[in-house]
Short mmCIF file of C-alpha atoms and ligand atoms in Angstrom, two decimals:
data_model
loop_
_atom_site.label_atom_id
_atom_site.label_comp_id
_atom_site.label_asym_id
_atom_site.label_seq_id
_atom_site.Cartn_x
_atom_site.Cartn_y
_atom_site.Cartn_z
CA UNK A 1 8.15 37.39 15.56
CA UNK A 2 7.59 41.18 14.95
CA UNK A 3 7.69 40.26 11.61
CA UNK A 4 4.75 37.43 11.50
CA UNK A 5 1.93 38.29 9.80
CA UNK A 6 -1.37 36.39 9.21
CA UNK A 7 -1.95 34.04 6.06
CA UNK A 8 -4.27 31.83 4.58
CA UNK A 9 -3.41 28.50 2.51
CA UNK A 10 -6.48 27.54 0.79
CA UNK A 11 -7.27 23.87 -0.26
CA UNK A 12 -9.23 21.13 -1.65
CA UNK A 13 -12.58 19.72 0.26
CA UNK A 14 -10.85 16.92 2.69
CA UNK A 15 -7.65 18.10 3.28
CA UNK A 16 -7.50 20.58 6.04
CA UNK A 17 -6.07 18.37 8.67
CA UNK A 18 -3.55 17.15 6.42
CA UNK A 19 -2.48 20.84 5.44
CA UNK A 20 -2.81 21.89 9.23
CA UNK A 21 -0.27 18.84 9.95
CA UNK A 22 1.75 20.04 7.14
CA UNK A 23 2.02 23.57 8.58
CA UNK A 24 2.98 22.55 12.04
CA UNK A 25 5.63 20.39 10.45
CA UNK A 26 7.16 23.13 8.51
CA UNK A 27 7.45 25.52 11.65
CA UNK A 28 3.62 27.59 11.48
CA UNK A 29 2.09 29.55 14.45
CA UNK A 30 -1.65 29.97 15.26
CA UNK A 31 -2.39 27.19 12.95
CA UNK A 32 -6.45 26.74 12.37
CA UNK A 33 -8.18 24.97 10.16
CA UNK A 34 -11.27 26.34 8.53
CA UNK A 35 -13.31 24.81 5.60
CA UNK A 36 -11.28 23.87 2.50
CA UNK A 37 -8.73 26.26 4.17
CA UNK A 38 -5.98 27.01 7.15
CA UNK A 39 -5.14 30.36 8.47
CA UNK A 40 -1.34 30.64 10.34
CA UNK A 41 0.87 32.96 11.09
CA UNK A 42 4.69 33.38 9.81
CA UNK A 43 6.67 35.84 8.36
CA UNK A 44 8.02 36.29 4.59
CA UNK A 45 10.68 34.00 4.12
CA UNK A 46 7.87 31.56 5.85
CA UNK A 47 5.46 32.71 2.70
CA UNK A 48 8.01 31.44 0.37
CA UNK A 49 8.55 28.36 2.14
CA UNK A 50 4.52 27.41 2.08
CA UNK A 51 4.35 28.21 -1.11
CA UNK A 52 7.98 25.96 -2.21
CA UNK A 53 7.10 23.13 0.17
CA UNK A 54 3.07 22.69 0.73
CA UNK A 55 1.97 19.87 -0.89
CA UNK A 56 -2.07 20.24 0.15
CA UNK A 57 -2.38 23.56 -0.50
CA UNK A 58 -3.51 25.20 -3.64
CA UNK A 59 -2.48 29.55 -2.94
CA UNK A 60 -1.45 31.31 -0.08
CA UNK A 61 -3.06 34.50 0.20
CA UNK A 62 -1.44 37.23 2.55
CA UNK A 63 -4.64 39.92 4.16
CA UNK A 64 -4.02 43.30 4.34
CA UNK A 65 -7.35 44.39 5.34
CA UNK A 66 -10.62 43.19 6.02
CA UNK A 67 -13.40 45.20 7.44
CA UNK A 68 -17.67 45.07 7.45
CA UNK A 69 -19.19 46.48 4.75
CA UNK A 70 -22.79 47.59 4.00
CA UNK A 71 -22.94 49.04 0.28
CA UNK A 72 -21.09 49.31 -2.74
CA UNK A 73 -19.97 52.86 -2.24
CA UNK A 74 -18.84 51.64 1.66
CA UNK A 75 -16.38 49.23 -0.45
CA UNK A 76 -15.13 51.55 -2.93
CA UNK A 77 -14.18 53.73 -0.19
CA UNK A 78 -12.85 51.21 2.33
CA UNK A 79 -10.75 50.23 -0.46
CA UNK A 80 -9.98 53.27 -1.20
CA UNK A 81 -8.40 53.72 1.71
CA UNK A 82 -5.49 51.04 1.87
CA UNK A 83 -2.85 51.87 1.07
CA UNK A 84 -2.32 50.34 -2.44
CA UNK A 85 1.20 52.45 -2.93
CA UNK A 86 3.13 50.47 -1.35
CA UNK A 87 2.54 46.86 -2.69
CA UNK A 88 2.63 48.50 -6.27
CA UNK A 89 3.66 51.14 -8.85
CA UNK A 90 1.64 53.42 -10.35
CA UNK A 91 2.62 51.65 -13.92
CA UNK A 92 2.14 48.40 -12.33
CA UNK A 93 -0.59 45.79 -13.37
CA UNK A 94 -3.30 44.67 -11.10
CA UNK A 95 -6.08 41.75 -11.49
CA UNK A 96 -8.77 41.39 -9.07
CA UNK A 97 -10.50 38.10 -8.07
CA UNK A 98 -13.78 38.46 -6.00
CA UNK A 99 -15.59 35.24 -4.29
CA UNK A 100 -19.14 36.52 -2.54
CA UNK A 101 -21.62 35.04 -0.10
CA UNK A 102 -23.67 37.33 0.34
CA UNK A 103 -26.89 38.84 -0.01
CA UNK A 104 -26.04 42.41 -0.24
CA UNK A 105 -23.18 41.22 -2.74
CA UNK A 106 -23.79 39.32 -5.85
CA UNK A 107 -22.08 40.10 -8.75
CA UNK A 108 -18.55 39.37 -8.36
CA UNK A 109 -17.28 40.84 -11.22
CA UNK A 110 -18.83 43.84 -10.48
CA UNK A 111 -17.20 44.00 -7.16
CA UNK A 112 -13.91 43.24 -8.75
CA UNK A 113 -14.88 46.86 -10.92
CA UNK A 114 -15.91 48.58 -7.70
CA UNK A 115 -12.24 47.38 -6.36
CA UNK A 116 -10.11 48.03 -9.74
CA UNK A 117 -12.06 51.77 -9.63
CA UNK A 118 -11.23 52.42 -5.78
CA UNK A 119 -7.70 51.64 -5.96
CA UNK A 120 -7.09 53.13 -9.36
CA UNK A 121 -8.73 56.34 -8.41
CA UNK A 122 -6.30 56.59 -5.19
CA UNK A 123 -3.50 56.67 -7.73
CA UNK A 124 -4.76 59.39 -10.10
CA UNK A 125 -4.64 61.26 -7.27
CA UNK A 126 -1.96 60.64 -5.67
CA UNK A 127 0.36 60.65 -8.73
CA UNK A 128 -1.53 61.49 -11.35
CA UNK A 129 -1.13 58.23 -13.02
CA UNK A 130 -2.72 54.53 -13.02
CA UNK A 131 -1.96 51.38 -12.75
CA UNK A 132 -3.69 49.00 -15.57
CA UNK A 133 -5.19 45.73 -15.57
CA UNK A 134 -3.72 42.38 -16.97
CA UNK A 135 -5.95 39.66 -15.69
CA UNK A 136 -3.37 37.07 -17.37
CA UNK A 137 0.25 38.38 -16.01
CA UNK A 138 -0.73 41.49 -13.59
CA UNK A 139 2.33 42.49 -10.96
CA UNK A 140 -0.53 42.10 -8.00
CA UNK A 141 -3.01 39.66 -7.85
CA UNK A 142 -5.71 40.58 -5.41
CA UNK A 143 -8.10 38.72 -3.88
CA UNK A 144 -11.20 40.28 -1.85
CA UNK A 145 -13.40 37.86 -0.11
CA UNK A 146 -17.21 39.00 1.18
CA UNK A 147 -18.72 36.89 3.44
CA UNK A 148 -22.24 37.89 4.57
CA UNK A 149 -21.07 41.89 5.86
CA UNK A 150 -17.08 41.34 6.28
CA UNK A 151 -14.79 41.53 3.68
CA UNK A 152 -11.28 40.37 3.24
CA UNK A 153 -8.87 42.36 1.12
CA UNK A 154 -5.64 39.96 0.31
CA UNK A 155 -2.63 40.06 -1.81
CA UNK A 156 -2.39 36.29 -3.65
CA UNK A 157 1.35 35.06 -2.88
CA UNK A 158 1.16 32.29 -5.09
CA UNK A 159 -0.26 33.72 -8.39
CA UNK A 160 -1.67 30.18 -10.22
CA UNK A 161 -2.34 27.47 -8.86
CA UNK A 162 0.17 25.74 -6.73
CA UNK A 163 -0.45 22.57 -8.30
CA UNK A 164 0.72 24.32 -11.07
CA UNK A 165 4.44 22.17 -10.43
CA UNK A 166 6.15 22.63 -13.55
CA UNK A 167 6.48 18.91 -14.66
CA UNK A 168 4.07 18.57 -16.44
CA UNK A 169 4.32 19.81 -19.99
CA UNK A 170 2.34 16.55 -21.50
CA UNK A 171 -1.45 15.88 -20.03
CA UNK A 172 -3.75 13.60 -21.41
CA UNK A 173 -7.22 12.86 -21.81
CA UNK A 174 -8.41 13.38 -18.11
CA UNK A 175 -5.16 13.92 -15.59
CA UNK A 176 -5.54 14.29 -11.79
CA UNK A 177 -4.99 17.66 -10.11
CA UNK A 178 -1.15 17.81 -8.69
CA UNK A 179 -2.96 19.13 -5.41
CA UNK A 180 -4.76 15.93 -4.98
CA UNK A 181 -2.65 12.71 -5.95
CA UNK A 182 -0.36 14.04 -3.35
CA UNK A 183 -3.19 14.72 -0.88
CA UNK A 184 -4.47 11.41 -1.78
CA UNK A 185 -0.86 9.74 -1.23
CA UNK A 186 -0.78 11.47 2.56
CA UNK A 187 -4.58 10.31 2.96
CA UNK A 188 -3.74 6.72 1.84
CA UNK A 189 -0.88 7.07 4.71
CA UNK A 190 1.89 5.85 2.62
CA UNK A 191 5.22 6.91 4.04
CA UNK A 192 7.33 5.73 1.19
CA UNK A 193 8.07 2.64 3.49
CA UNK A 194 6.75 0.23 0.91
CA UNK A 195 6.88 -0.11 -3.40
CA UNK A 196 3.66 2.27 -4.82
CA UNK A 197 1.61 1.25 -8.04
CA UNK A 198 -0.18 3.30 -10.08
CA UNK A 199 -2.04 -0.07 -12.44
CA UNK A 200 -3.56 2.89 -14.41
CA UNK A 201 -1.30 5.73 -14.66
CA UNK A 202 -2.02 7.99 -16.92
CA UNK A 203 0.30 11.08 -17.23
CA UNK A 204 1.75 9.82 -14.18
CA UNK A 205 0.79 12.14 -11.69
CA UNK A 206 0.75 10.30 -8.71
CA UNK A 207 3.47 8.68 -9.08
CA UNK A 208 5.31 12.07 -9.74
CA UNK A 209 3.78 13.32 -6.69
CA UNK A 210 4.68 10.38 -4.30
CA UNK A 211 8.69 10.15 -5.37
CA UNK A 212 9.07 13.44 -3.84
CA UNK A 213 7.28 12.52 -0.80
CA UNK A 214 9.28 10.01 -0.52
CA UNK A 215 12.47 11.97 -1.36
CA UNK A 216 10.98 14.45 0.77
CA UNK A 217 11.58 16.82 -2.40
CA UNK A 218 9.81 20.56 -2.11
CA UNK A 219 7.24 19.55 -4.73
CA UNK A 220 6.99 23.20 -6.30
CA UNK A 221 10.71 23.73 -6.99
CA UNK A 222 10.14 23.81 -10.88
CA UNK A 223 7.54 25.67 -10.47
CA UNK A 224 7.89 28.78 -13.20
CA UNK A 225 6.92 31.62 -11.01
CA UNK A 226 5.29 32.83 -7.81
CA UNK A 227 3.08 35.87 -7.63
CA UNK A 228 5.59 37.62 -5.10
CA UNK A 229 8.44 37.89 -7.65
CA UNK A 230 6.85 40.25 -8.64
CA UNK A 231 6.19 42.41 -5.53
CA UNK A 232 8.02 45.49 -3.72
CA UNK A 233 9.57 43.47 -1.29
CA UNK A 234 11.04 40.70 -3.26
CA UNK A 235 14.08 39.13 -1.71
CA UNK A 236 15.90 36.92 -3.99
CA UNK A 237 18.47 36.23 -0.91
CA UNK A 238 15.94 35.54 1.21
CA UNK A 239 13.96 32.74 -1.42
CA UNK A 240 16.95 31.15 -2.72
CA UNK A 241 18.53 30.57 1.30
CA UNK A 242 15.17 29.07 1.57
CA UNK A 243 15.27 26.84 -1.59
CA UNK A 244 18.63 25.44 -0.19
CA UNK A 245 17.82 24.58 3.03
CA UNK A 246 14.89 23.19 1.74
CA UNK A 247 16.82 20.97 -0.45
CA UNK A 248 18.80 20.13 2.40
CA UNK A 249 16.04 18.24 4.13
CA UNK A 250 15.87 15.46 0.78
CA UNK A 251 16.35 11.93 1.83
CA UNK A 252 17.37 8.97 0.17
CA UNK A 253 14.37 6.18 -0.53
CA UNK A 254 15.48 2.79 -1.57
CA UNK A 255 11.90 0.59 -2.67
CA UNK A 256 9.89 1.23 -5.69
CA UNK A 257 7.35 3.53 -7.68
CA UNK A 258 6.39 2.22 -10.63
CA UNK A 259 3.36 2.91 -12.89
CA UNK A 260 1.47 0.49 -15.77
CA UNK A 261 -0.78 1.99 -18.35
CA UNK A 262 -2.41 -0.15 -21.52
CA UNK A 263 -2.47 3.16 -23.88
CA UNK A 264 0.50 3.93 -25.40
CA UNK A 265 -0.23 7.90 -25.64
CA UNK A 266 -0.54 7.82 -21.90
CA UNK A 267 2.90 5.56 -21.11
CA UNK A 268 4.24 8.19 -23.20
CA UNK A 269 3.78 11.58 -21.14
CA UNK A 270 4.08 9.69 -18.31
CA UNK A 271 7.86 9.00 -18.95
CA UNK A 272 8.06 12.55 -20.66
CA UNK A 273 6.47 13.98 -17.36
CA UNK A 274 8.57 11.54 -15.34
CA UNK A 275 11.79 13.14 -16.84
CA UNK A 276 10.95 16.48 -16.83
CA UNK A 277 10.57 15.79 -12.98
CA UNK A 278 13.59 14.54 -12.81
CA UNK A 279 12.80 11.48 -10.53
CA UNK A 280 13.43 8.99 -13.35
CA UNK A 281 15.58 6.80 -10.92
CA UNK A 282 12.73 6.32 -8.70
CA UNK A 283 10.16 5.80 -11.09
CA UNK A 284 9.21 2.72 -13.79
CA UNK A 285 6.36 2.79 -16.44
CA UNK A 286 5.74 -0.48 -18.22
CA UNK A 287 3.00 -0.62 -21.32
CA UNK A 288 0.62 -2.78 -19.95
CA UNK A 289 -3.21 -4.32 -18.92
CA UNK A 290 -2.89 -3.86 -15.34
CA UNK A 291 -5.48 -6.90 -15.49
CA UNK A 292 -3.39 -9.06 -17.30
CA UNK A 293 -0.33 -8.53 -14.42
CA UNK A 294 0.46 -9.75 -11.37
CA UNK A 295 2.24 -8.66 -8.18
CA UNK A 296 6.17 -9.54 -8.29
CA UNK A 297 7.37 -9.77 -4.88
CA UNK A 298 5.85 -11.09 -1.89
CA UNK A 299 6.10 -8.07 0.06
CA UNK A 300 3.35 -5.09 1.23
CA UNK A 301 2.37 -3.33 -1.84
CA UNK A 302 0.19 0.37 -1.83
CA UNK A 303 -1.64 0.63 -4.76
CA UNK A 304 -3.17 3.74 -5.75
CA UNK A 305 -4.97 5.10 -8.55
CA UNK A 306 -7.88 6.64 -10.01
CA UNK A 307 -9.54 4.52 -12.55
CA UNK A 308 -11.98 6.71 -15.32
CA UNK A 309 -14.55 7.13 -13.95
CA UNK A 310 -17.14 7.08 -16.93
CA UNK A 311 -17.17 10.64 -16.53
CA UNK A 312 -15.32 11.90 -19.05
CA UNK A 313 -13.84 8.85 -20.92
CA UNK A 314 -16.26 6.44 -22.41
CA UNK A 315 -16.29 2.85 -20.73
CA UNK A 316 -18.35 -0.14 -19.86
CA UNK A 317 -18.04 0.97 -16.17
CA UNK A 318 -19.52 -2.75 -14.66
CA UNK A 319 -16.45 -4.65 -16.18
CA UNK A 320 -14.23 -2.34 -15.64
CA UNK A 321 -14.90 -2.45 -12.02
CA UNK A 322 -15.61 -6.04 -11.86
CA UNK A 323 -11.92 -6.46 -13.05
CA UNK A 324 -10.45 -4.29 -10.78
CA UNK A 325 -11.73 -6.53 -7.81
CA UNK A 326 -10.58 -9.60 -9.31
CA UNK A 327 -7.32 -8.64 -10.37
CA UNK A 328 -6.27 -7.17 -7.33
CA UNK A 329 -8.21 -10.42 -5.34
CA UNK A 330 -6.47 -13.13 -7.70
CA UNK A 331 -3.08 -11.26 -8.72
CA UNK A 332 -1.81 -8.88 -5.79
CA UNK A 333 -2.03 -10.23 -2.48
CA UNK A 334 -0.54 -8.56 0.37
CA UNK A 335 -1.40 -4.83 -1.15
CA UNK A 336 -3.72 -2.07 0.26
CA UNK A 337 -4.99 -1.01 -2.28
CA UNK A 338 -7.09 2.78 -3.02
CA UNK A 339 -8.94 4.48 -5.26
CA UNK A 340 -10.60 7.39 -6.10
CA UNK A 341 -13.92 7.60 -8.06
CA UNK A 342 -16.80 9.93 -8.64
CA UNK A 343 -18.59 6.97 -10.08
CA UNK A 344 -20.33 5.75 -6.61
CA UNK A 345 -22.37 2.68 -8.18
CA UNK A 346 -19.00 1.68 -9.74
CA UNK A 347 -17.95 0.16 -6.14
CA UNK A 348 -21.14 -1.91 -5.83
CA UNK A 349 -18.93 -3.91 -9.05
CA UNK A 350 -15.65 -4.45 -7.42
CA UNK A 351 -16.97 -7.22 -5.26
CA UNK A 352 -14.91 -6.57 -2.55
CA UNK A 353 -15.96 -4.95 0.87
CA UNK A 354 -13.61 -1.32 0.96
CA UNK A 355 -12.33 -1.05 4.86
CA UNK A 356 -12.46 2.62 4.35
CA UNK A 357 -14.37 5.11 2.33
CA UNK A 358 -13.60 8.75 2.80
CA UNK A 359 -15.32 11.79 0.83
CA UNK A 360 -13.69 13.99 -1.75
CA UNK A 361 -13.86 16.38 -4.91
CA UNK A 362 -12.18 15.63 -8.40
CA UNK A 363 -12.73 18.97 -9.60
CA UNK A 364 -16.05 19.63 -8.76
CA UNK A 365 -17.09 15.57 -8.96
CA UNK A 366 -18.21 14.06 -5.89
CA UNK A 367 -15.84 11.06 -5.01
CA UNK A 368 -15.25 8.45 -3.12
CA UNK A 369 -11.27 7.35 -2.08
CA UNK A 370 -11.99 3.48 -0.77
CA UNK A 371 -9.51 1.36 -0.17
CA UNK A 372 -9.27 -2.80 -0.20
CA UNK A 373 -7.44 -4.87 1.74
CA UNK A 374 -6.03 -7.50 -0.37
CA UNK A 375 -4.76 -10.53 2.16
CA UNK A 376 -2.09 -12.75 2.12
CA UNK A 377 -2.63 -16.47 1.76
CA UNK A 378 -5.07 -17.94 4.56
CA UNK A 379 -6.74 -14.06 5.20
CA UNK A 380 -8.88 -13.84 2.07
CA UNK A 381 -10.03 -10.36 0.86
CA UNK A 382 -13.02 -9.40 2.12
CA UNK A 383 -15.76 -10.32 0.45
CA UNK A 384 -18.83 -7.74 -0.50
C1 SAM B 1 -8.19 8.52 -14.93
S1 SAM B 1 -6.67 8.19 -15.75
C2 SAM B 1 -5.71 8.37 -15.29
C3 SAM B 1 -5.16 9.27 -14.47
C4 SAM B 1 -3.78 9.97 -14.24
N1 SAM B 1 -3.80 9.72 -12.66
C5 SAM B 1 -2.70 10.75 -14.69
O1 SAM B 1 -2.21 11.97 -13.51
O2 SAM B 1 -2.80 11.30 -16.18
C6 SAM B 1 -6.83 6.54 -16.21
C7 SAM B 1 -6.09 5.77 -16.85
O3 SAM B 1 -6.41 4.32 -16.74
C8 SAM B 1 -5.94 3.85 -18.12
N2 SAM B 1 -6.42 2.53 -18.12
C9 SAM B 1 -7.87 1.86 -18.37
N3 SAM B 1 -8.00 0.68 -18.09
C10 SAM B 1 -6.57 0.05 -18.02
C11 SAM B 1 -6.08 -1.16 -17.69
N4 SAM B 1 -6.80 -2.44 -18.04
N5 SAM B 1 -4.85 -1.46 -17.62
C12 SAM B 1 -4.22 -0.29 -17.13
N6 SAM B 1 -4.42 0.92 -17.98
C13 SAM B 1 -6.06 1.15 -17.92
C14 SAM B 1 -6.61 4.25 -19.49
O4 SAM B 1 -5.58 4.39 -20.09
C15 SAM B 1 -5.99 6.07 -18.46
O5 SAM B 1 -4.77 6.53 -18.26
#
């Protein structure tokens, strides 16, 4: 298609396959996996669609220039040559974010400053007027990535990270990132064909992301703003058309999604967030101690959670993970239980052998996403 251009969707470590699959399903062309990113082709409407509908992307970048760069003067000149007046008015505001992987360039803030000088100087000489810098609410967010001698200049079409879905107004002390939560559910293979439980649900992120997956609801429908809404080529009619076409693809869901938490404050936060997300007809929350609960039906149950790791919350790790193992074994037969923890030691105390272990990161913490298959009746849970 002649209006297609290249885009880069950025993601979290370990989610490249999931993101590439999402992109193919949405209709992207020439999908290519990188490290924590996937590149693809699409047009403007597709860029809107990606921002609204991708669950495992944190940002969608639109590259506008790429070149070899030898020193700071060279960088200045090449950035100066870009036709910035096509992207922003001289009265507008910009913010530049630089990431570097290079021996020549080592100070990202200095690179941002040089790039800003180049843009500002171009406007001054063309229009006698210059855009201002606004790091919080810029009209144009610019991304500069230098890898060795190769420089990519992109426009950030998303703005704030796409994990900011817009439903979470209440946070607890250790909420999981929404993109991570969605990716965990997808990695675990849950497809909405069984009940799903988060037995330590905190603010309810996993439950809300699960309900959106089950009903095929685009995750960013409730988001306040995307950066492309301030672009010169912003097309509100096209955006609404894309929104409506995505809404037409939502589906019904006939199982239960439910959460348990022992902290009353977490229960309140989960309920608030679920109400905000307008998914309260699919999700229920119970105030309880998971270790005193048991499975309510004989049907296969899918369990996903992120227990306290002992990193940010003060806990007795040994006892907590021992109790998790015992509760699953004794009270949750016929379940597939997955949890993510950055505390690798803790897995020793579960007393069950994981059937799968996947390396991921929870923010900066290297973590394990482990699966435990809890069998029914004669087939006992695998002992360590
Ligand atoms: C790391 S947080 C979960 C965060 C959650 N995924 C979110 O997005 O907000 C761990 C949660 O486990 C809960 N918890 C700890 N022990 C529990 C238990 N025995 N039963 C139920 N909840 C428990 C804590 O109250 C806390 O809310």
